[in-house]
């Protein structure tokens, strides 16, 4: 018997990048041009570290047992996808279109249909290059509601933030490669 495969563990801390992408023609083959369009926004350094992103939950149903059967079985039911709200930093007194307000400017009105795109395994700091062909992304069709300003705490550790609700509006495409 052959030895089992053993994948190398990949450290995840600081290596999730999130982008807002307004349009992707084919969710299973997004292009570099779509991912880097002027209306796209890298929101990695705006989101707070407790952003969980998108989750899926599949229900199970118990199938009826026939009289002649001595075992009962299950089946997978509907999968529900959901996302935590975008909770992001912003500077209330910053000028429009500056770093302190880019995410706020993008999400303040709400009603945005598009995609949240997650790139994993690449350092997510401000020096991270834009998406390139061959990188893998999770693409989540979403509608972003209107952002509401606030702060993270009323204590001395509080910083200004805004929160925008996220609705997952279609089936995500997981770990798809960006094409040219």
Coordinates of C-alpha atoms in Angstrom, one line a residue:
X1 CA 0.0 0.0 0.0
X2 CA 1.3 3.4 -0.9
X3 CA 1.8 6.1 1.8
X4 CA -1.0 8.6 2.0
X5 CA -0.6 12.0 0.4
X6 CA 0.2 14.7 2.9
X7 CA -0.5 18.3 1.7
X8 CA 1.6 21.1 3.1
X9 CA -0.4 23.2 5.6
X10 CA -0.9 26.8 4.4
X11 CA -0.9 29.6 7.0
X12 CA -4.0 31.7 6.4
X13 CA -3.5 34.7 8.7
X14 CA -3.3 37.9 6.7
X15 CA -3.7 36.0 3.4
X16 CA -7.4 36.5 2.5
X17 CA -8.1 39.3 0.1
X18 CA -11.6 40.6 -0.7
X19 CA -12.6 42.5 -3.8
X20 CA -15.9 44.1 -4.9
X21 CA -16.4 43.3 -8.6
X22 CA -19.5 44.8 -10.3
X23 CA -19.7 42.5 -13.3
X24 CA -18.4 39.1 -14.4
X25 CA -19.8 37.6 -17.6
X26 CA -19.0 34.0 -16.8
X27 CA -18.6 33.2 -13.1
X28 CA -16.6 30.1 -13.8
X29 CA -14.1 31.9 -16.0
X30 CA -13.6 35.5 -14.8
X31 CA -11.2 37.7 -16.7
X32 CA -8.4 39.9 -15.5
X33 CA -10.1 42.8 -17.1
X34 CA -13.3 42.2 -15.1
X35 CA -11.5 41.7 -11.9
X36 CA -9.4 44.9 -12.3
X37 CA -12.0 47.2 -13.9
X38 CA -12.0 50.8 -12.7
X39 CA -15.2 50.2 -10.8
X40 CA -13.8 47.2 -8.9
X41 CA -12.4 47.8 -5.4
X42 CA -9.9 45.9 -3.3
X43 CA -11.6 46.1 0.1
X44 CA -9.1 43.9 2.0
X45 CA -7.6 46.6 4.1
X46 CA -11.0 48.2 4.8
X47 CA -12.6 45.1 6.4
X48 CA -12.1 44.3 10.0
X49 CA -10.4 41.0 10.8
X50 CA -13.6 39.4 12.2
X51 CA -15.2 39.4 8.7
X52 CA -16.2 35.8 8.2
X53 CA -17.3 36.1 4.6
X54 CA -19.6 33.6 3.0
X55 CA -20.9 30.4 4.5
X56 CA -23.1 27.6 3.3
X57 CA -25.4 25.3 5.2
X58 CA -27.0 22.2 3.7
X59 CA -30.0 20.8 5.4
X60 CA -30.6 17.1 5.7
X61 CA -33.9 15.2 5.4
X62 CA -34.8 11.8 6.7
X63 CA -36.3 9.7 4.0
X64 CA -39.3 7.5 4.9
X65 CA -38.6 3.9 5.7
X66 CA -40.4 1.2 3.9
X67 CA -42.0 -1.6 5.9
X68 CA -39.6 -4.2 4.7
X69 CA -36.5 -2.1 5.5
X70 CA -34.6 -2.2 8.8
X71 CA -32.5 0.9 8.2
X72 CA -33.5 4.5 7.5
X73 CA -31.5 6.9 5.4
X74 CA -30.9 10.6 4.9
X75 CA -30.7 12.9 1.8
X76 CA -29.1 16.3 1.4
X77 CA -31.7 19.1 1.1
X78 CA -31.4 22.7 0.1
X79 CA -28.1 24.6 0.6
X80 CA -28.4 28.1 1.9
X81 CA -25.6 30.6 1.3
X82 CA -25.2 33.6 3.5
X83 CA -22.6 36.3 4.3
X84 CA -21.8 38.4 7.2
X85 CA -22.3 42.1 6.7
X86 CA -19.4 44.2 5.3
X87 CA -18.0 46.0 8.4
X88 CA -15.4 48.4 7.2
X89 CA -13.2 51.3 8.3
X90 CA -13.8 54.7 7.1
X91 CA -12.9 58.3 7.9
X92 CA -15.9 60.5 8.3
X93 CA -14.0 63.7 7.6
X94 CA -11.9 62.4 4.6
X95 CA -12.5 63.9 1.2
X96 CA -14.6 61.9 -1.3
X97 CA -12.6 59.4 -3.3
X98 CA -9.6 59.4 -0.9
X99 CA -8.4 56.3 0.8
X100 CA -10.5 57.0 3.9
X101 CA -13.7 57.1 1.9
X102 CA -13.3 54.8 -1.1
X103 CA -15.3 51.9 0.5
X104 CA -17.9 54.3 2.0
X105 CA -18.3 56.0 -1.4
X106 CA -18.8 52.6 -3.1
X107 CA -21.3 51.2 -0.6
X108 CA -23.1 54.2 1.0
X109 CA -26.1 54.2 -1.4
X110 CA -26.6 50.4 -1.5
X111 CA -28.5 48.5 -4.1
X112 CA -25.3 47.2 -5.7
X113 CA -25.5 43.9 -7.6
X114 CA -22.2 42.3 -8.3
X115 CA -19.7 39.9 -6.8
X116 CA -17.6 39.6 -3.6
X117 CA -14.4 37.9 -4.7
X118 CA -12.1 36.2 -2.3
X119 CA -8.4 35.4 -3.1
X120 CA -6.8 33.1 -0.6
X121 CA -3.1 32.3 0.0
X122 CA -1.7 35.7 -1.1
X123 CA -0.7 38.3 1.4
X124 CA -3.5 40.8 1.7
X125 CA -1.7 44.0 2.6
X126 CA -1.8 47.2 0.6
X127 CA 1.2 46.2 -1.4
X128 CA -0.6 43.1 -2.8
X129 CA -0.8 43.3 -6.6
X130 CA -4.2 43.3 -8.3
X131 CA -5.6 40.0 -9.5
X132 CA -3.6 38.3 -12.3
X133 CA -4.3 35.4 -14.6
X134 CA -3.8 32.0 -13.0
X135 CA -4.8 33.1 -9.4
X136 CA -7.8 31.4 -7.9
X137 CA -10.8 33.2 -6.5
X138 CA -14.1 32.4 -4.8
X139 CA -16.8 34.4 -6.6
X140 CA -20.0 35.2 -4.7
X141 CA -23.0 36.9 -6.5
X142 CA -24.3 39.5 -4.0
X143 CA -26.4 42.5 -3.5
X144 CA -24.9 45.1 -1.1
X145 CA -27.4 47.2 0.8
X146 CA -26.9 50.8 2.0
X147 CA -24.0 51.3 4.4
X148 CA -24.7 52.9 7.8
X149 CA -21.9 54.7 9.6
X150 CA -21.1 54.1 13.2
X151 CA -18.1 53.1 15.4
X152 CA -16.8 49.8 16.7
X153 CA -17.1 50.7 20.4
X154 CA -18.0 53.6 22.6
X155 CA -14.8 53.0 24.6
X156 CA -11.3 54.4 24.0
X157 CA -10.7 51.5 21.6
X158 CA -13.5 52.5 19.2
X159 CA -12.8 53.5 15.6
X160 CA -15.2 54.8 13.0
X161 CA -16.7 52.2 10.7
X162 CA -19.6 51.6 8.4
X163 CA -21.7 48.5 8.0
X164 CA -23.4 47.3 4.8
X165 CA -25.7 44.3 4.6
X166 CA -24.8 41.6 2.2
X167 CA -27.3 39.2 0.5
X168 CA -26.0 36.2 -1.5
X169 CA -28.1 36.2 -4.7
X170 CA -26.7 33.2 -6.6
X171 CA -24.7 30.1 -6.3
X172 CA -21.0 30.9 -5.6
X173 CA -18.2 29.6 -7.8
X174 CA -15.4 28.2 -5.6
X175 CA -11.7 28.3 -6.3
X176 CA -11.9 29.3 -10.0
X177 CA -8.9 30.6 -12.0
X178 CA -8.7 34.0 -13.4
X179 CA -8.2 34.0 -17.2
X180 CA -6.7 36.5 -19.6

